[in-house]
PDB file of C-alpha atoms and ligand atoms in Angstrom:
ATOM      1  CA  MET A   1       3.432 -12.042  20.187  1.00 39.00           C
ATOM      2  CA  ASP A   2       5.166  -9.632  18.340  1.00 45.00           C
ATOM      3  CA  GLU A   3       2.408  -7.927  16.302  1.00 47.00           C
ATOM      4  CA  LEU A   4      -0.813  -8.047  18.593  1.00 47.00           C
ATOM      5  CA  ASN A   5      -0.960  -4.896  19.898  1.00 55.00           C
ATOM      6  CA  SER A   6       1.410  -2.074  19.830  1.00 59.00           C
ATOM      7  CA  GLY A   7       3.050  -1.722  23.474  1.00 59.00           C
ATOM      8  CA  ASP A   8       3.304   1.628  25.386  1.00 65.00           C
ATOM      9  CA  LEU A   9       2.581   3.542  22.378  1.00 79.00           C
ATOM     10  CA  SER A  10      -0.265   5.675  21.883  1.00 87.00           C
ATOM     11  CA  GLN A  11       0.941   8.267  19.117  1.00 93.00           C
ATOM     12  CA  LEU A  12       2.260   8.211  15.989  1.00 95.00           C
ATOM     13  CA  GLN A  13       6.350   9.968  16.212  1.00 93.00           C
ATOM     14  CA  HIS A  14       5.761  11.715  12.678  1.00 96.00           C
ATOM     15  CA  ARG A  15       3.525  13.880  11.023  1.00 96.00           C
ATOM     16  CA  HIS A  16       3.760  12.813   7.625  1.00 98.00           C
ATOM     17  CA  LEU A  17       3.296   9.149   6.553  1.00 98.00           C
ATOM     18  CA  LEU A  18       5.852   9.367   3.167  1.00 98.00           C
ATOM     19  CA  GLY A  19       6.797   5.809   3.650  1.00 98.00           C
ATOM     20  CA  LEU A  20       7.427   2.638   5.565  1.00 98.00           C
ATOM     21  CA  ALA A  21      11.159   3.157   6.321  1.00 97.00           C
ATOM     22  CA  SER A  22      11.610   5.804   9.629  1.00 97.00           C
ATOM     23  CA  TYR A  23       8.138   4.211  10.934  1.00 98.00           C
ATOM     24  CA  SER A  24       9.113   1.657  13.844  1.00 97.00           C
ATOM     25  CA  ALA A  25       7.713  -1.781  14.602  1.00 97.00           C
ATOM     26  CA  ASP A  26       5.808  -0.910  17.579  1.00 97.00           C
ATOM     27  CA  GLU A  27       3.836   2.021  14.850  1.00 97.00           C
ATOM     28  CA  ILE A  28       3.028  -0.161  12.312  1.00 98.00           C
ATOM     29  CA  ARG A  29       1.444  -2.272  14.735  1.00 97.00           C
ATOM     30  CA  LEU A  30      -0.269   1.124  16.952  1.00 97.00           C
ATOM     31  CA  ILE A  31      -1.676   1.683  13.433  1.00 98.00           C
ATOM     32  CA  LEU A  32      -2.951  -1.992  13.071  1.00 98.00           C
ATOM     33  CA  ASP A  33      -5.167  -1.764  16.228  1.00 97.00           C
ATOM     34  CA  THR A  34      -6.083   1.229  15.110  1.00 97.00           C
ATOM     35  CA  ALA A  35      -7.946   0.155  12.082  1.00 98.00           C
ATOM     36  CA  LYS A  36      -9.072  -2.524  13.839  1.00 97.00           C
ATOM     37  CA  GLU A  37     -11.293  -0.340  15.561  1.00 96.00           C
ATOM     38  CA  PHE A  38     -12.024   1.623  12.771  1.00 97.00           C
ATOM     39  CA  ARG A  39     -12.842  -1.834  11.153  1.00 97.00           C
ATOM     40  CA  ASP A  40     -15.584  -2.922  13.946  1.00 95.00           C
ATOM     41  CA  VAL A  41     -17.133   0.454  12.572  1.00 95.00           C
ATOM     42  CA  LEU A  42     -17.594  -0.237   9.252  1.00 95.00           C
ATOM     43  CA  GLU A  43     -19.425  -3.176   9.895  1.00 95.00           C
ATOM     44  CA  ARG A  44     -22.667  -0.351  11.898  1.00 95.00           C
ATOM     45  CA  PRO A  45     -25.248   0.208  10.920  1.00 95.00           C
ATOM     46  CA  ILE A  46     -24.491   3.853  10.672  1.00 95.00           C
ATOM     47  CA  LYS A  47     -20.788   4.244   9.378  1.00 94.00           C
ATOM     48  CA  ARG A  48     -19.731   7.701  10.454  1.00 95.00           C
ATOM     49  CA  VAL A  49     -17.892   8.315  13.474  1.00 97.00           C
ATOM     50  CA  PRO A  50     -17.138  12.439  13.751  1.00 96.00           C
ATOM     51  CA  THR A  51     -13.008  11.409  14.424  1.00 95.00           C
ATOM     52  CA  LEU A  52     -12.064  14.468  12.183  1.00 96.00           C
ATOM     53  CA  ARG A  53     -15.089  17.095  11.980  1.00 96.00           C
ATOM     54  CA  GLY A  54     -13.567  20.510  11.601  1.00 96.00           C
ATOM     55  CA  ILE A  55     -10.745  19.334   9.042  1.00 97.00           C
ATOM     56  CA  THR A  56     -10.078  19.566   5.493  1.00 97.00           C
ATOM     57  CA  VAL A  57      -8.096  16.580   3.188  1.00 97.00           C
ATOM     58  CA  CYS A  58      -6.962  17.145  -0.029  1.00 97.00           C
ATOM     59  CA  ASN A  59      -6.531  14.206  -2.368  1.00 97.00           C
ATOM     60  CA  LEU A  60      -3.948  14.952  -5.327  1.00 96.00           C
ATOM     61  CA  PHE A  61      -4.235  12.567  -7.780  1.00 96.00           C
ATOM     62  CA  PHE A  62      -1.691  12.859 -10.969  1.00 95.00           C
ATOM     63  CA  GLU A  63      -2.112   9.402 -11.181  1.00 94.00           C
ATOM     64  CA  PRO A  64      -4.624   7.277 -12.436  1.00 92.00           C
ATOM     65  CA  SER A  65      -6.386   5.116  -8.574  1.00 95.00           C
ATOM     66  CA  THR A  66      -8.581   3.895  -8.158  1.00 96.00           C
ATOM     67  CA  ARG A  67      -8.877   1.976  -5.198  1.00 97.00           C
ATOM     68  CA  THR A  68      -6.315   3.804  -3.148  1.00 98.00           C
ATOM     69  CA  ARG A  69      -8.191   7.253  -4.422  1.00 97.00           C
ATOM     70  CA  LEU A  70     -11.883   5.725  -3.426  1.00 98.00           C
ATOM     71  CA  SER A  71     -10.570   3.770  -0.481  1.00 98.00           C
ATOM     72  CA  PHE A  72      -8.774   7.343   1.324  1.00 98.00           C
ATOM     73  CA  GLU A  73     -12.288   9.198   0.058  1.00 98.00           C
ATOM     74  CA  LEU A  74     -14.028   6.973   1.526  1.00 98.00           C
ATOM     75  CA  ALA A  75     -11.938   6.645   4.796  1.00 98.00           C
ATOM     76  CA  GLU A  76     -11.748  10.601   4.631  1.00 98.00           C
ATOM     77  CA  LYS A  77     -16.064  10.735   4.752  1.00 98.00           C
ATOM     78  CA  ARG A  78     -16.337   7.616   7.242  1.00 98.00           C
ATOM     79  CA  LEU A  79     -14.041  10.268  10.458  1.00 98.00           C
ATOM     80  CA  SER A  80     -16.637  13.197   8.151  1.00 97.00           C
ATOM     81  CA  ALA A  81     -13.776  15.062   7.302  1.00 98.00           C
ATOM     82  CA  ASP A  82     -14.043  17.330   4.040  1.00 97.00           C
ATOM     83  CA  ILE A  83     -12.650  16.071   1.399  1.00 97.00           C
ATOM     84  CA  VAL A  84     -11.235  18.193  -2.080  1.00 95.00           C
ATOM     85  CA  ASN A  85     -10.535  16.235  -4.801  1.00 94.00           C
ATOM     86  CA  PHE A  86      -7.783  17.557  -7.883  1.00 90.00           C
ATOM     87  CA  SER A  87      -7.061  15.370 -10.424  1.00 87.00           C
ATOM     88  CA  GLU A  88      -4.421  16.506 -13.343  1.00 86.00           C
ATOM     89  CA  LYS A  89      -6.705  15.959 -15.971  1.00 84.00           C
ATOM     90  CA  GLY A  90      -8.814  18.641 -15.993  1.00 79.00           C
ATOM     91  CA  SER A  91      -6.988  21.342 -14.121  1.00 85.00           C
ATOM     92  CA  SER A  92      -4.752  23.455 -14.204  1.00 87.00           C
ATOM     93  CA  VAL A  93      -1.530  21.675 -14.484  1.00 87.00           C
ATOM     94  CA  SER A  94      -2.609  21.239 -18.432  1.00 83.00           C
ATOM     95  CA  LYS A  95      -1.837  25.152 -18.323  1.00 88.00           C
ATOM     96  CA  GLY A  96       1.903  24.735 -16.872  1.00 89.00           C
ATOM     97  CA  GLU A  97       1.397  25.151 -13.459  1.00 92.00           C
ATOM     98  CA  THR A  98       3.794  24.087 -11.951  1.00 93.00           C
ATOM     99  CA  LEU A  99       3.302  20.660  -8.766  1.00 93.00           C
ATOM    100  CA  LYS A 100       4.567  24.403  -6.287  1.00 93.00           C
ATOM    101  CA  ASP A 101       2.747  26.002  -7.045  1.00 93.00           C
ATOM    102  CA  THR A 102      -0.527  23.655  -7.236  1.00 93.00           C
ATOM    103  CA  ALA A 103       0.386  23.053  -3.309  1.00 91.00           C
ATOM    104  CA  LEU A 104       0.341  26.612  -2.441  1.00 92.00           C
ATOM    105  CA  ASN A 105      -2.630  27.309  -3.650  1.00 93.00           C
ATOM    106  CA  ILE A 106      -3.759  24.409  -2.251  1.00 91.00           C
ATOM    107  CA  GLU A 107      -2.828  25.199   0.979  1.00 91.00           C
ATOM    108  CA  ALA A 108      -3.588  29.185   0.920  1.00 94.00           C
ATOM    109  CA  MET A 109      -7.169  27.177   1.235  1.00 93.00           C
ATOM    110  CA  LYS A 110      -6.608  25.899   4.395  1.00 94.00           C
ATOM    111  CA  VAL A 111      -5.846  21.920   4.160  1.00 96.00           C
ATOM    112  CA  ASP A 112      -4.234  20.730   7.015  1.00 96.00           C
ATOM    113  CA  MET A 113      -3.841  17.111   5.080  1.00 97.00           C
ATOM    114  CA  VAL A 114      -2.768  16.170   1.535  1.00 97.00           C
ATOM    115  CA  VAL A 115      -2.841  12.490   0.058  1.00 98.00           C
ATOM    116  CA  VAL A 116      -0.904  12.652  -2.995  1.00 97.00           C
ATOM    117  CA  ARG A 117      -0.354   9.927  -5.397  1.00 97.00           C
ATOM    118  CA  HIS A 118       2.021  10.624  -8.035  1.00 96.00           C
ATOM    119  CA  SER A 119       4.697   9.446 -10.904  1.00 94.00           C
ATOM    120  CA  SER A 120       7.830  10.528  -9.214  1.00 96.00           C
ATOM    121  CA  PRO A 121       9.458   9.500  -6.706  1.00 97.00           C
ATOM    122  CA  GLY A 122      10.120  11.602  -3.760  1.00 97.00           C
ATOM    123  CA  VAL A 123       6.721  14.324  -4.645  1.00 97.00           C
ATOM    124  CA  PRO A 124       5.330  13.676  -0.690  1.00 98.00           C
ATOM    125  CA  HIS A 125       8.654  14.346   0.483  1.00 98.00           C
ATOM    126  CA  PHE A 126       8.906  17.275  -1.751  1.00 96.00           C
ATOM    127  CA  LEU A 127       5.442  19.107  -0.543  1.00 96.00           C
ATOM    128  CA  THR A 128       6.624  18.268   2.823  1.00 96.00           C
ATOM    129  CA  ARG A 129       9.604  21.071   1.707  1.00 94.00           C
ATOM    130  CA  CYS A 130       6.573  23.543   0.143  1.00 91.00           C
ATOM    131  CA  THR A 131       3.259  23.618   2.035  1.00 93.00           C
ATOM    132  CA  LYS A 132       2.332  23.282   5.999  1.00 94.00           C
ATOM    133  CA  ALA A 133       0.076  20.342   5.254  1.00 95.00           C
ATOM    134  CA  GLN A 134       0.528  16.735   6.966  1.00 97.00           C
ATOM    135  CA  ILE A 135       1.247  14.750   3.858  1.00 97.00           C
ATOM    136  CA  ILE A 136       0.313  10.741   3.437  1.00 98.00           C
ATOM    137  CA  ASN A 137       2.158   9.713   0.199  1.00 98.00           C
ATOM    138  CA  ALA A 138      -0.526   6.802  -1.708  1.00 98.00           C
ATOM    139  CA  GLY A 139       2.221   6.058  -4.378  1.00 98.00           C
ATOM    140  CA  ASP A 140       4.693   7.837  -5.550  1.00 98.00           C
ATOM    141  CA  GLY A 141       6.619   6.199  -8.890  1.00 95.00           C
ATOM    142  CA  GLY A 142       7.871   2.815  -7.471  1.00 94.00           C
ATOM    143  CA  HIS A 143       8.703   4.236  -4.375  1.00 96.00           C
ATOM    144  CA  ALA A 144       6.859   3.510  -2.116  1.00 98.00           C
ATOM    145  CA  HIS A 145       2.693   2.762  -1.414  1.00 98.00           C
ATOM    146  CA  PRO A 146       3.063   2.877   2.698  1.00 98.00           C
ATOM    147  CA  THR A 147      -0.926   2.679   2.695  1.00 98.00           C
ATOM    148  CA  GLN A 148      -0.417  -0.337   0.221  1.00 98.00           C
ATOM    149  CA  ALA A 149       1.758  -2.188   2.352  1.00 98.00           C
ATOM    150  CA  LEU A 150      -0.561  -1.486   5.583  1.00 98.00           C
ATOM    151  CA  LEU A 151      -3.710  -2.557   4.984  1.00 98.00           C
ATOM    152  CA  ASP A 152      -1.779  -5.894   3.044  1.00 98.00           C
ATOM    153  CA  LEU A 153      -0.143  -6.326   6.526  1.00 98.00           C
ATOM    154  CA  TYR A 154      -3.621  -5.817   8.478  1.00 98.00           C
ATOM    155  CA  THR A 155      -4.861  -8.075   6.229  1.00 98.00           C
ATOM    156  CA  LEU A 156      -2.479 -10.749   6.617  1.00 98.00           C
ATOM    157  CA  ARG A 157      -2.968 -10.413  11.108  1.00 98.00           C
ATOM    158  CA  GLU A 158      -6.666 -11.102   9.876  1.00 97.00           C
ATOM    159  CA  CYS A 159      -5.378 -14.705   7.870  1.00 97.00           C
ATOM    160  CA  PHE A 160      -2.570 -15.895  10.969  1.00 97.00           C
ATOM    161  CA  PRO A 161      -2.217 -15.859  13.998  1.00 96.00           C
ATOM    162  CA  SER A 162       0.660 -13.847  14.357  1.00 95.00           C
ATOM    163  CA  VAL A 163       3.087 -12.409  10.924  1.00 98.00           C
ATOM    164  CA  ARG A 164       5.671 -13.393  12.570  1.00 98.00           C
ATOM    165  CA  GLY A 165       7.881 -16.243  10.976  1.00 98.00           C
ATOM    166  CA  LEU A 166       4.906 -15.994   8.567  1.00 98.00           C
ATOM    167  CA  LYS A 167       6.376 -16.827   4.990  1.00 98.00           C
ATOM    168  CA  VAL A 168       4.898 -14.465   1.824  1.00 98.00           C
ATOM    169  CA  SER A 169       6.347 -14.900  -1.437  1.00 98.00           C
ATOM    170  CA  ILE A 170       6.087 -11.378  -3.568  1.00 98.00           C
ATOM    171  CA  ILE A 171       6.336 -12.448  -7.976  1.00 98.00           C
ATOM    172  CA  GLY A 172       6.332 -10.307  -9.941  1.00 96.00           C
ATOM    173  CA  ASP A 173       7.909  -6.710 -11.464  1.00 95.00           C
ATOM    174  CA  ILE A 174       9.837  -5.953  -8.750  1.00 96.00           C
ATOM    175  CA  ALA A 175      11.784  -3.475 -10.337  1.00 95.00           C
ATOM    176  CA  HIS A 176       9.174  -1.375 -10.466  1.00 93.00           C
ATOM    177  CA  SER A 177       6.661  -1.711  -7.576  1.00 96.00           C
ATOM    178  CA  ARG A 178       6.266   0.809  -5.125  1.00 97.00           C
ATOM    179  CA  VAL A 179       3.754  -2.111  -3.591  1.00 98.00           C
ATOM    180  CA  ALA A 180       6.949  -4.736  -3.677  1.00 98.00           C
ATOM    181  CA  ARG A 181       9.072  -2.105  -1.674  1.00 97.00           C
ATOM    182  CA  SER A 182       6.918  -1.027   1.133  1.00 98.00           C
ATOM    183  CA  ASN A 183       5.370  -4.632   1.438  1.00 98.00           C
ATOM    184  CA  ILE A 184       9.624  -6.147   2.016  1.00 98.00           C
ATOM    185  CA  LEU A 185      10.641  -3.313   4.988  1.00 98.00           C
ATOM    186  CA  GLY A 186       6.539  -3.362   5.998  1.00 98.00           C
ATOM    187  CA  LEU A 187       6.737  -7.608   6.766  1.00 98.00           C
ATOM    188  CA  ARG A 188       9.767  -7.643   7.844  1.00 98.00           C
ATOM    189  CA  LYS A 189       9.747  -5.165  10.493  1.00 98.00           C
ATOM    190  CA  LEU A 190       6.858  -7.670  11.346  1.00 98.00           C
ATOM    191  CA  GLY A 191       9.436 -10.590  11.228  1.00 98.00           C
ATOM    192  CA  ALA A 192       7.945 -11.984   8.054  1.00 98.00           C
ATOM    193  CA  GLU A 193      10.233 -14.738   6.204  1.00 98.00           C
ATOM    194  CA  VAL A 194       9.730 -12.444   1.954  1.00 98.00           C
ATOM    195  CA  THR A 195      11.354 -13.872  -1.084  1.00 98.00           C
ATOM    196  CA  ILE A 196      10.853 -12.340  -4.091  1.00 98.00           C
ATOM    197  CA  CYS A 197      10.305 -13.982  -7.202  1.00 98.00           C
ATOM    198  CA  ALA A 198      10.912 -12.803 -11.216  1.00 97.00           C
ATOM    199  CA  PRO A 199      12.932 -13.116 -14.419  1.00 96.00           C
ATOM    200  CA  ARG A 200      16.609 -11.119 -14.057  1.00 94.00           C
ATOM    201  CA  THR A 201      15.190  -8.103 -15.943  1.00 94.00           C
ATOM    202  CA  LEU A 202      12.382  -6.973 -13.545  1.00 95.00           C
ATOM    203  CA  MET A 203      14.561  -7.551 -10.104  1.00 96.00           C
ATOM    204  CA  PRO A 204      15.407  -4.726  -8.647  1.00 94.00           C
ATOM    205  CA  TYR A 205      19.609  -4.254  -9.100  1.00 92.00           C
ATOM    206  CA  ASN A 206      19.980  -4.020  -4.548  1.00 92.00           C
ATOM    207  CA  ALA A 207      17.979  -7.344  -4.497  1.00 93.00           C
ATOM    208  CA  ALA A 208      20.800  -9.240  -2.505  1.00 88.00           C
ATOM    209  CA  SER A 209      21.033  -6.189   0.342  1.00 94.00           C
ATOM    210  CA  LEU A 210      16.958  -5.968   0.773  1.00 95.00           C
ATOM    211  CA  GLY A 211      17.282  -9.439   3.645  1.00 96.00           C
ATOM    212  CA  VAL A 212      14.729 -11.512   1.463  1.00 98.00           C
ATOM    213  CA  ARG A 213      15.205 -14.594  -0.232  1.00 97.00           C
ATOM    214  CA  VAL A 214      15.922 -14.387  -3.925  1.00 98.00           C
ATOM    215  CA  THR A 215      14.500 -16.871  -6.440  1.00 97.00           C
ATOM    216  CA  HIS A 216      14.477 -16.394 -10.356  1.00 97.00           C
ATOM    217  CA  HIS A 217      11.726 -20.026 -10.481  1.00 98.00           C
ATOM    218  CA  LEU A 218       8.100 -19.748  -9.717  1.00 98.00           C
ATOM    219  CA  ASP A 219       7.393 -23.008  -7.663  1.00 98.00           C
ATOM    220  CA  GLU A 220      10.659 -22.385  -5.258  1.00 98.00           C
ATOM    221  CA  ALA A 221       8.418 -19.543  -4.610  1.00 98.00           C
ATOM    222  CA  LEU A 222       5.407 -21.210  -4.105  1.00 98.00           C
ATOM    223  CA  GLN A 223       5.941 -25.096  -2.109  1.00 96.00           C
ATOM    224  CA  ASP A 224       6.816 -23.562   0.946  1.00 93.00           C
ATOM    225  CA  CYS A 225       4.625 -20.249   1.910  1.00 97.00           C
ATOM    226  CA  ASP A 226       1.827 -18.856   3.710  1.00 98.00           C
ATOM    227  CA  VAL A 227       1.618 -16.201   0.978  1.00 98.00           C
ATOM    228  CA  ALA A 228       1.526 -15.745  -2.677  1.00 98.00           C
ATOM    229  CA  MET A 229       1.362 -11.303  -3.022  1.00 98.00           C
ATOM    230  CA  ALA A 230       1.440 -11.620  -6.995  1.00 98.00           C
ATOM    231  CA  LEU A 231       2.019  -7.560  -8.554  1.00 97.00           C
ATOM    232  CA  ARG A 232       1.033  -6.653 -12.545  1.00 93.00           C
ATOM    233  CA  LEU A 233       3.741  -5.816 -14.902  1.00 88.00           C
ATOM    234  CA  GLN A 234       4.472  -2.080 -14.237  1.00 78.00           C
ATOM    235  CA  LEU A 235       4.771  -1.531 -18.127  1.00 72.00           C
ATOM    236  CA  GLU A 236       3.543   2.711 -17.955  1.00 72.00           C
ATOM    237  CA  ARG A 237       7.284   1.982 -15.808  1.00 66.00           C
ATOM    238  CA  GLN A 238       9.426  -0.029 -18.086  1.00 64.00           C
ATOM    239  CA  GLN A 239      11.906   1.850 -19.918  1.00 62.00           C
ATOM    240  CA  ALA A 240      12.841  -1.160 -22.392  1.00 65.00           C
ATOM    241  CA  SER A 241      11.188  -4.826 -23.200  1.00 78.00           C
ATOM    242  CA  LEU A 242      12.426  -7.054 -20.200  1.00 81.00           C
ATOM    243  CA  ILE A 243      10.249 -10.042 -20.835  1.00 85.00           C
ATOM    244  CA  PRO A 244      10.113 -11.505 -24.217  1.00 83.00           C
ATOM    245  CA  SER A 245       6.152 -10.943 -24.940  1.00 87.00           C
ATOM    246  CA  VAL A 246       2.983 -11.644 -21.798  1.00 89.00           C
ATOM    247  CA  ARG A 247       2.150 -14.572 -22.736  1.00 92.00           C
ATOM    248  CA  GLU A 248       5.537 -16.485 -22.019  1.00 93.00           C
ATOM    249  CA  TYR A 249       5.608 -14.044 -19.104  1.00 94.00           C
ATOM    250  CA  HIS A 250       2.711 -15.792 -17.713  1.00 95.00           C
ATOM    251  CA  THR A 251       3.666 -19.324 -18.684  1.00 96.00           C
ATOM    252  CA  ARG A 252       6.730 -18.312 -16.163  1.00 96.00           C
ATOM    253  CA  TYR A 253       5.349 -17.095 -13.721  1.00 97.00           C
ATOM    254  CA  GLY A 254       1.398 -16.253 -13.766  1.00 97.00           C
ATOM    255  CA  ILE A 255       0.648 -18.565 -10.672  1.00 98.00           C
ATOM    256  CA  LYS A 256      -2.561 -20.963 -12.235  1.00 98.00           C
ATOM    257  CA  ALA A 257      -5.289 -23.179 -11.550  1.00 98.00           C
ATOM    258  CA  GLU A 258      -2.810 -26.237 -11.258  1.00 98.00           C
ATOM    259  CA  HIS A 259      -0.766 -24.018  -8.867  1.00 98.00           C
ATOM    260  CA  LEU A 260      -2.717 -24.419  -6.089  1.00 98.00           C
ATOM    261  CA  ARG A 261      -3.580 -27.706  -6.408  1.00 97.00           C
ATOM    262  CA  ARG A 262      -0.142 -28.625  -6.605  1.00 97.00           C
ATOM    263  CA  PHE A 263       0.752 -26.548  -2.703  1.00 96.00           C
ATOM    264  CA  PRO A 264      -2.578 -26.680  -1.028  1.00 91.00           C
ATOM    265  CA  SER A 265      -2.192 -23.888   1.781  1.00 93.00           C
ATOM    266  CA  PHE A 266      -1.036 -20.857   0.514  1.00 98.00           C
ATOM    267  CA  LEU A 267      -3.062 -17.827  -0.292  1.00 98.00           C
ATOM    268  CA  VAL A 268      -3.149 -15.806  -2.562  1.00 98.00           C
ATOM    269  CA  MET A 269      -3.164 -11.554  -2.548  1.00 98.00           C
ATOM    270  CA  HIS A 270      -2.303  -8.932  -4.929  1.00 98.00           C
ATOM    271  CA  PRO A 271      -2.614  -4.919  -4.373  1.00 98.00           C
ATOM    272  CA  GLY A 272      -4.946  -4.506  -7.465  1.00 96.00           C
ATOM    273  CA  PRO A 273      -5.029  -3.662 -10.658  1.00 96.00           C
ATOM    274  CA  ILE A 274      -5.281  -7.124 -11.648  1.00 96.00           C
ATOM    275  CA  ASN A 275      -4.554  -8.266 -15.421  1.00 94.00           C
ATOM    276  CA  ARG A 276      -6.494 -11.685 -15.760  1.00 96.00           C
ATOM    277  CA  GLY A 277      -4.485 -14.412 -17.469  1.00 95.00           C
ATOM    278  CA  VAL A 278      -0.976 -12.580 -17.285  1.00 95.00           C
ATOM    279  CA  GLU A 279       0.128 -12.855 -13.393  1.00 96.00           C
ATOM    280  CA  LEU A 280      -2.531 -14.752 -12.272  1.00 98.00           C
ATOM    281  CA  GLU A 281      -4.705 -17.156 -13.856  1.00 97.00           C
ATOM    282  CA  SER A 282      -8.634 -15.955 -13.966  1.00 98.00           C
ATOM    283  CA  GLU A 283      -9.695 -18.584 -12.015  1.00 98.00           C
ATOM    284  CA  VAL A 284      -6.846 -17.738  -9.505  1.00 98.00           C
ATOM    285  CA  VAL A 285      -8.391 -14.999  -8.525  1.00 98.00           C
ATOM    286  CA  ASP A 286     -11.633 -16.215  -7.797  1.00 98.00           C
ATOM    287  CA  HIS A 287     -10.259 -18.673  -6.157  1.00 98.00           C
ATOM    288  CA  GLU A 288     -11.658 -18.702  -2.175  1.00 98.00           C
ATOM    289  CA  ARG A 289      -7.968 -19.229  -1.873  1.00 98.00           C
ATOM    290  CA  SER A 290      -7.529 -15.409  -3.119  1.00 98.00           C
ATOM    291  CA  ILE A 291      -8.129 -13.029  -0.426  1.00 98.00           C
ATOM    292  CA  ILE A 292      -7.313 -10.134  -2.889  1.00 98.00           C
ATOM    293  CA  LEU A 293     -10.936  -8.138  -2.465  1.00 98.00           C
ATOM    294  CA  HIS A 294      -9.918  -8.531   1.797  1.00 97.00           C
ATOM    295  CA  GLN A 295      -7.623  -6.543   1.011  1.00 98.00           C
ATOM    296  CA  VAL A 296     -10.267  -3.968  -0.467  1.00 98.00           C
ATOM    297  CA  THR A 297     -12.356  -4.402   2.467  1.00 97.00           C
ATOM    298  CA  ASN A 298      -9.675  -3.175   4.809  1.00 98.00           C
ATOM    299  CA  GLY A 299      -8.188  -0.490   3.071  1.00 98.00           C
ATOM    300  CA  ILE A 300     -10.599   1.622   3.896  1.00 98.00           C
ATOM    301  CA  ALA A 301     -10.032   0.843   7.698  1.00 98.00           C
ATOM    302  CA  VAL A 302      -6.417   1.398   7.583  1.00 98.00           C
ATOM    303  CA  ARG A 303      -6.631   4.126   5.816  1.00 98.00           C
ATOM    304  CA  MET A 304      -8.878   5.855   8.906  1.00 98.00           C
ATOM    305  CA  ALA A 305      -6.417   4.270  11.121  1.00 98.00           C
ATOM    306  CA  VAL A 306      -3.242   6.746   9.234  1.00 98.00           C
ATOM    307  CA  LEU A 307      -5.403   9.918   9.105  1.00 98.00           C
ATOM    308  CA  TYR A 308      -6.469   9.961  12.738  1.00 97.00           C
ATOM    309  CA  LEU A 309      -3.103   8.679  13.934  1.00 97.00           C
ATOM    310  CA  LEU A 310      -1.702  11.551  11.970  1.00 97.00           C
ATOM    311  CA  THR A 311      -3.769  14.409  12.710  1.00 95.00           C
ATOM    312  CA  ALA A 312      -3.483  13.437  16.068  1.00 92.00           C
ATOM    313  CA  SER A 313      -0.016  13.508  16.310  1.00 87.00           C
ATOM    314  CA  ALA A 314       0.092  16.971  14.576  1.00 76.00           C
ATOM    315  CA  ASP A 315      -0.138  19.143  16.834  1.00 60.00           C
ATOM    316  CA  ARG A 316       1.928  17.090  19.715  1.00 56.00           C
ATOM    317  CA  VAL A 317       4.615  16.676  16.928  1.00 52.00           C
ATOM    318  CA  MET A 318       4.996  20.081  16.354  1.00 54.00           C
ATOM    319  CA  ARG A 319       4.849  21.685  19.805  1.00 48.00           C
ATOM    320  CA  ALA A 320       8.772  19.298  20.103  1.00 50.00           C
ATOM    321  CA  ARG A 321       9.848  21.464  16.844  1.00 48.00           C
ATOM    322  CA  PRO A 322      13.058  23.738  17.519  1.00 40.00           C
TER     323      PRO A 322
HETATM  324  N1   CP B   1      -3.691  -1.008  -5.198  1.00 80.98           N
HETATM  325  C1   CP B   1      -3.089   0.325  -6.143  1.00 80.98           C
HETATM  326  O1   CP B   1      -2.709   0.739  -5.486  1.00 80.98           O
HETATM  327  O2   CP B   1      -4.264   0.357  -6.326  1.00 80.98           O
HETATM  328  P1   CP B   1      -4.607   1.884  -7.580  1.00 80.98           P
HETATM  329  O3   CP B   1      -4.142   1.115  -8.046  1.00 80.98           O
HETATM  330  O4   CP B   1      -6.180   1.714  -8.624  1.00 80.98           O
HETATM  331  O5   CP B   1      -5.756   2.831  -6.555  1.00 80.98           O
END
């Protein structure tokens, strides 16, 4: 059973979480196993443990966010960390301050960890080179959103006996989706069979090399899958109009109640934010086969696990450096 436990591994081999590409399957399992323990903490009357007492975390958000930002903030509070929140709006970025200077100033305030979201791919990597703080990627452009993929994997482990062999179809704007990229990596590392489904204009140029099945037909993606993961159209990242209309997109790629009737077993996931009536018919969002809000709840436990394990790994990885 691949993902029941993380074997002998007790610590992450990384100081940062920039993406899942460099994380081994064992490290991913360690995060998911640890998240299970924190998930139990969240069911207690007092949902707080002293694990990160004395650690200061800065949530550095240059892009809008509801779930990721609140979820990280709650995870940090549940672990008793000290928190500072930064939004680009209202900051000195509007006066011309660079990202590097923003980061250096935050570091000068003795921040230990930075959770960063930015519209440019690679910003979390850049921050590792200009500050000593530990960096967690909370979404960088179309590149990666590792904690979203981890919480999705956690939710799948809750719903199914094993991720290995699970058939997961990711449907929507794959080309611009950091969630799709991170999920493909995580799902494949744990042995799932992944299908991606999109119009040709919303497929990544390297789809054939991702180790997934590729289809442009929604019925093909849905007919034998265990899970359909719908994605939002990332209109803010599209350089040109890549679909004839949102209405036509919904007609061809929106998951509807009639799909739930015709294909009676798949569960529905979505990372949020949802555009009801576009990628998912409203009835599908609210259907008992939708596990979208479970994903949100699990996100806090998974982020607690990431924060805890990275803090634990920091000293050891620093000591091992030449
Ligand atoms: N899933 C996700 O990243 O949602 P937010 O953009 O609201 O954080």
